[in-house]
Amino acid sequence: MQTLQVMIARCVFGFSNREDWGAGLIPDIGAIVRIAMRLGLHRMPAAIRTGDGDTEAPRNLLDTDIDDAMSELPPSRPFSQHVPLGYMLVKNDILGVMKRIVESLNSIHEEPYEVVLQLDRDLAQVYAMIPAYLRLNNWENAHNDPPYLVLQKVQLDTLYHQIVSVLHRRYLREARTDSKYAVSEQRCVDSSMVLLSHQTMIYKESQPGGYLNPNFSSEHLARHMETSIERASRGGQGGKRTRQNHGATASEVVFARR
């Protein structure tokens, strides 16, 4: 089991290494599946079902809202307020519905189509409750937010549409001959188109000059330094320019080692 855990960790970390993308990870994934099956893990049921736990999600609080003298936690802040924990709480709500969907898909009994539609409504309700600061309305306004917040928005939106696609894709074939499943066909196709759009925009913004490219801040700093050297010298801002030079040099060293 320890060997399997190490191999899974190595595979996960490999996704962050550009050289290991694609075919380079296929042998590792195949080995993980074979070892897991030899251990009999494919016959094990889910360790904890949705209804087996009563632990509540963390409250939407800042660190400054809590101190050692408290005997009980303060009430949660509204989701409309930008709190760092908000992203994880929203993701937890989406994953809560996702667990029910996975349990339904893996059930040995075929679920009625009405159950699928109810799961879709529950998922849409959770999605509609995402606060404005975590909602990806369009990519045109993405540059108004810091990159980490853009990535959080993209991850939540991508997760939602992936779950919608998984929930409805098994009815695509039936939708060709039975209009009863037209809703599933439309939902699956719409979510797939959104995912393709996200893929295109992430690729575009990750290129040189893009908002999600690691060199983005360095490019802005270099452009600023180029246009303001003479003005800074006249205005006695040599110290500030020196700090900018140090920052650019440190950035160059970091990216030279990638």
Coordinates of C-alpha atoms in Angstrom, one line a residue:
M1 CA 0.0 0.0 0.0
Q2 CA 2.9 2.4 0.8
T3 CA 4.4 1.7 -2.6
L4 CA 1.0 2.6 -4.3
Q5 CA 0.8 5.8 -2.3
V6 CA 4.3 6.9 -3.4
M7 CA 3.5 6.1 -7.0
I8 CA 0.3 8.1 -6.9
A9 CA 2.1 11.1 -5.4
R10 CA 4.8 10.8 -8.0
C11 CA 2.2 10.7 -10.8
V12 CA 0.3 13.7 -9.3
F13 CA 3.5 15.8 -9.0
G14 CA 4.4 14.8 -12.6
F15 CA 1.5 16.8 -13.9
S16 CA 3.3 19.9 -12.7
N17 CA 6.4 19.1 -14.8
R18 CA 5.9 20.1 -18.4
E19 CA 8.2 17.3 -19.7
D20 CA 6.0 14.6 -18.1
W21 CA 2.8 15.6 -19.8
G22 CA 1.1 13.2 -22.1
A23 CA 2.6 9.8 -23.0
G24 CA 5.2 10.1 -20.2
L25 CA 2.6 9.4 -17.5
I26 CA 0.8 6.6 -19.2
P27 CA 3.1 3.8 -17.9
D28 CA 2.9 5.2 -14.4
I29 CA -0.9 5.3 -14.4
G30 CA -1.0 1.8 -15.9
A31 CA 1.3 0.5 -13.1
I32 CA -0.8 2.2 -10.5
V33 CA -4.0 0.6 -11.8
R34 CA -2.4 -2.9 -12.0
I35 CA -1.0 -2.7 -8.4
A36 CA -4.3 -1.4 -7.1
M37 CA -6.2 -4.3 -8.7
R38 CA -3.7 -6.9 -7.4
L39 CA -4.3 -5.5 -3.9
G40 CA -8.1 -5.9 -4.4
L41 CA -8.9 -2.2 -4.1
H42 CA -11.3 -2.3 -7.0
R43 CA -13.6 -4.5 -4.8
M44 CA -13.7 -2.2 -1.9
P45 CA -16.8 0.0 -1.4
A46 CA -16.5 3.6 -0.5
A47 CA -15.1 4.0 2.9
I48 CA -17.4 6.8 4.0
R49 CA -20.8 7.4 2.3
T50 CA -22.4 10.8 2.1
G51 CA -24.8 10.2 5.0
D52 CA -22.3 8.6 7.3
G53 CA -20.8 11.8 8.6
D54 CA -22.1 14.9 10.4
T55 CA -19.0 17.1 10.4
E56 CA -20.0 20.6 9.3
A57 CA -17.9 22.7 6.9
P58 CA -15.7 25.4 8.4
R59 CA -17.2 28.8 8.9
N60 CA -16.4 31.6 6.6
L61 CA -14.1 33.5 9.0
L62 CA -10.9 35.4 9.0
D63 CA -8.1 34.6 11.4
T64 CA -8.7 38.0 13.1
D65 CA -12.2 36.9 13.9
I66 CA -10.9 34.2 16.4
D67 CA -8.9 34.6 19.6
D68 CA -7.9 32.3 22.5
A69 CA -10.4 33.9 24.9
M70 CA -13.4 32.7 22.9
S71 CA -15.6 30.0 24.2
E72 CA -17.5 29.5 21.0
L73 CA -17.0 30.5 17.3
P74 CA -18.5 33.7 16.0
P75 CA -21.2 33.4 13.3
S76 CA -20.0 32.9 9.7
R77 CA -19.4 35.9 7.5
P78 CA -21.7 36.3 4.5
F79 CA -20.4 34.6 1.4
S80 CA -20.6 37.9 -0.4
Q81 CA -17.5 39.1 1.5
H82 CA -14.2 38.2 0.0
V83 CA -12.7 35.8 2.6
P84 CA -9.8 33.5 1.6
L85 CA -11.6 30.4 2.8
G86 CA -14.6 31.2 0.6
Y87 CA -13.1 29.3 -2.4
M88 CA -12.7 26.1 -0.4
L89 CA -16.2 26.4 1.0
V90 CA -17.8 26.8 -2.4
K91 CA -15.7 24.0 -3.8
N92 CA -16.8 21.8 -0.9
D93 CA -20.5 22.5 -1.7
I94 CA -20.0 21.5 -5.3
L95 CA -18.1 18.3 -4.3
G96 CA -20.9 17.5 -1.9
V97 CA -23.3 17.2 -4.9
M98 CA -20.6 15.5 -6.9
K99 CA -20.3 12.7 -4.3
R100 CA -24.0 12.0 -4.7
I101 CA -23.7 12.0 -8.5
V102 CA -20.7 9.5 -8.3
E103 CA -22.7 7.3 -6.0
S104 CA -25.6 7.3 -8.4
L105 CA -23.4 6.6 -11.4
N106 CA -21.7 3.7 -9.6
S107 CA -24.9 2.2 -8.2
I108 CA -25.6 -1.5 -9.1
H109 CA -29.2 -0.4 -9.6
E110 CA -30.2 1.8 -12.5
E111 CA -31.4 5.1 -11.2
P112 CA -34.6 6.6 -12.6
Y113 CA -34.1 9.5 -15.0
E114 CA -36.0 11.8 -12.5
V115 CA -33.1 11.2 -10.0
V116 CA -30.6 12.4 -12.6
L117 CA -32.7 15.6 -13.2
Q118 CA -33.0 16.2 -9.5
L119 CA -29.2 15.9 -9.1
D120 CA -28.8 18.3 -12.0
R121 CA -31.1 20.8 -10.3
D122 CA -29.2 20.5 -7.0
L123 CA -25.9 21.0 -8.8
A124 CA -27.3 24.1 -10.6
Q125 CA -28.6 25.5 -7.3
V126 CA -25.1 25.2 -5.7
Y127 CA -23.6 26.8 -8.8
A128 CA -26.0 29.7 -8.6
M129 CA -25.0 30.4 -5.0
I130 CA -21.3 31.0 -6.0
P131 CA -20.5 34.6 -4.7
A132 CA -19.8 37.3 -7.3
Y133 CA -16.1 37.5 -6.5
L134 CA -15.7 33.8 -7.3
R135 CA -17.9 33.7 -10.4
L136 CA -16.3 33.6 -13.9
N137 CA -18.6 35.8 -15.9
N138 CA -16.3 36.4 -18.9
W139 CA -12.7 36.3 -19.7
E140 CA -12.7 39.9 -20.9
N141 CA -12.9 41.2 -17.3
A142 CA -10.4 38.6 -15.9
H143 CA -7.5 41.1 -16.0
N144 CA -9.2 43.1 -13.3
D145 CA -8.5 40.4 -10.8
P146 CA -5.2 39.0 -9.5
P147 CA -4.1 35.8 -11.2
Y148 CA -4.8 33.6 -8.2
L149 CA -8.4 34.7 -8.1
V150 CA -8.8 34.1 -11.8
L151 CA -7.5 30.5 -11.4
Q152 CA -10.0 30.0 -8.5
K153 CA -12.8 31.1 -10.7
V154 CA -11.7 28.9 -13.6
Q155 CA -11.3 25.9 -11.4
L156 CA -14.8 26.3 -9.9
D157 CA -16.4 26.8 -13.3
T158 CA -14.5 24.0 -14.8
L159 CA -15.4 21.6 -12.0
Y160 CA -19.0 22.4 -12.3
H161 CA -19.2 21.8 -16.1
Q162 CA -17.1 18.6 -15.8
I163 CA -19.6 17.2 -13.3
V164 CA -22.5 18.2 -15.6
S165 CA -20.9 16.4 -18.5
V166 CA -20.3 13.3 -16.5
L167 CA -23.9 13.3 -15.2
H168 CA -25.6 13.5 -18.6
R169 CA -23.2 11.9 -21.1
R170 CA -24.6 8.4 -20.6
Y171 CA -27.9 9.6 -22.1
L172 CA -26.4 11.1 -25.3
R173 CA -27.2 8.0 -27.3
E174 CA -30.8 7.7 -26.1
A175 CA -31.3 11.4 -26.9
R176 CA -31.0 10.6 -30.6
T177 CA -34.2 8.5 -30.6
D178 CA -36.0 9.7 -27.5
S179 CA -36.8 13.4 -26.9
K180 CA -37.2 12.6 -23.2
Y181 CA -33.4 12.8 -22.9
A182 CA -33.1 16.0 -24.9
V183 CA -32.3 17.9 -21.7
S184 CA -29.3 15.7 -21.0
E185 CA -28.0 16.2 -24.6
Q186 CA -28.3 19.9 -24.4
R187 CA -26.7 20.2 -20.9
C188 CA -23.8 17.9 -21.9
V189 CA -23.1 19.7 -25.1
D190 CA -23.3 23.2 -23.5
S191 CA -21.0 22.2 -20.7
S192 CA -18.5 20.7 -23.2
M193 CA -18.5 23.9 -25.2
V194 CA -17.7 25.9 -22.1
L195 CA -14.9 23.6 -21.2
L196 CA -13.4 23.9 -24.7
S197 CA -13.6 27.7 -24.3
H198 CA -11.8 27.6 -21.0
Q199 CA -9.1 25.4 -22.5
T200 CA -8.6 27.8 -25.3
M201 CA -8.4 30.9 -23.0
I202 CA -6.1 29.2 -20.5
Y203 CA -3.8 28.3 -23.3
K204 CA -3.9 31.8 -24.7
E205 CA -3.4 33.6 -21.4
S206 CA -0.5 31.2 -20.5
Q207 CA 1.5 32.2 -23.6
P208 CA 4.2 35.0 -23.4
G209 CA 2.4 38.3 -22.7
G210 CA -0.7 36.5 -21.3
Y211 CA -2.1 37.3 -18.0
L212 CA -1.4 33.8 -16.5
N213 CA 2.1 33.6 -17.9
P214 CA 4.8 33.5 -15.2
N215 CA 6.7 36.2 -17.1
F216 CA 3.8 38.6 -17.1
S217 CA 4.9 40.7 -14.1
S218 CA 8.5 40.8 -15.3
E219 CA 7.4 42.1 -18.7
H220 CA 5.4 44.9 -17.1
L221 CA 8.4 45.8 -14.8
A222 CA 10.8 45.8 -17.7
R223 CA 8.5 48.0 -19.8
H224 CA 8.1 50.4 -16.9
M225 CA 11.8 50.6 -16.2
E226 CA 12.6 51.2 -19.8
T227 CA 10.2 54.2 -20.1
S228 CA 11.0 55.8 -16.7
I229 CA 14.8 55.5 -16.3
E230 CA 15.4 59.1 -17.3
R231 CA 12.5 60.5 -15.3
A232 CA 13.5 58.5 -12.2
S233 CA 17.1 59.9 -12.5
R234 CA 15.9 63.4 -12.6
G235 CA 13.5 62.9 -9.8
G236 CA 16.0 61.4 -7.4
Q237 CA 14.3 58.0 -7.4
G238 CA 17.5 56.0 -7.8
G239 CA 16.7 53.9 -4.7
K240 CA 13.4 52.7 -6.2
R241 CA 15.0 52.0 -9.5
T242 CA 17.7 49.9 -7.7
R243 CA 15.0 47.8 -6.1
Q244 CA 13.4 47.3 -9.4
N245 CA 16.7 46.2 -10.9
H246 CA 17.2 43.7 -8.1
G247 CA 13.7 42.4 -8.6
A248 CA 14.2 41.9 -12.3
T249 CA 17.6 40.2 -11.8
A250 CA 16.1 37.8 -9.2
S251 CA 13.3 37.0 -11.6
E252 CA 15.8 36.3 -14.4
V253 CA 17.7 33.8 -12.1
V254 CA 14.5 32.0 -11.2
F255 CA 13.3 31.5 -14.8
A256 CA 16.8 30.6 -16.0
R257 CA 16.7 27.6 -13.7
R258 CA 13.3 26.3 -14.9

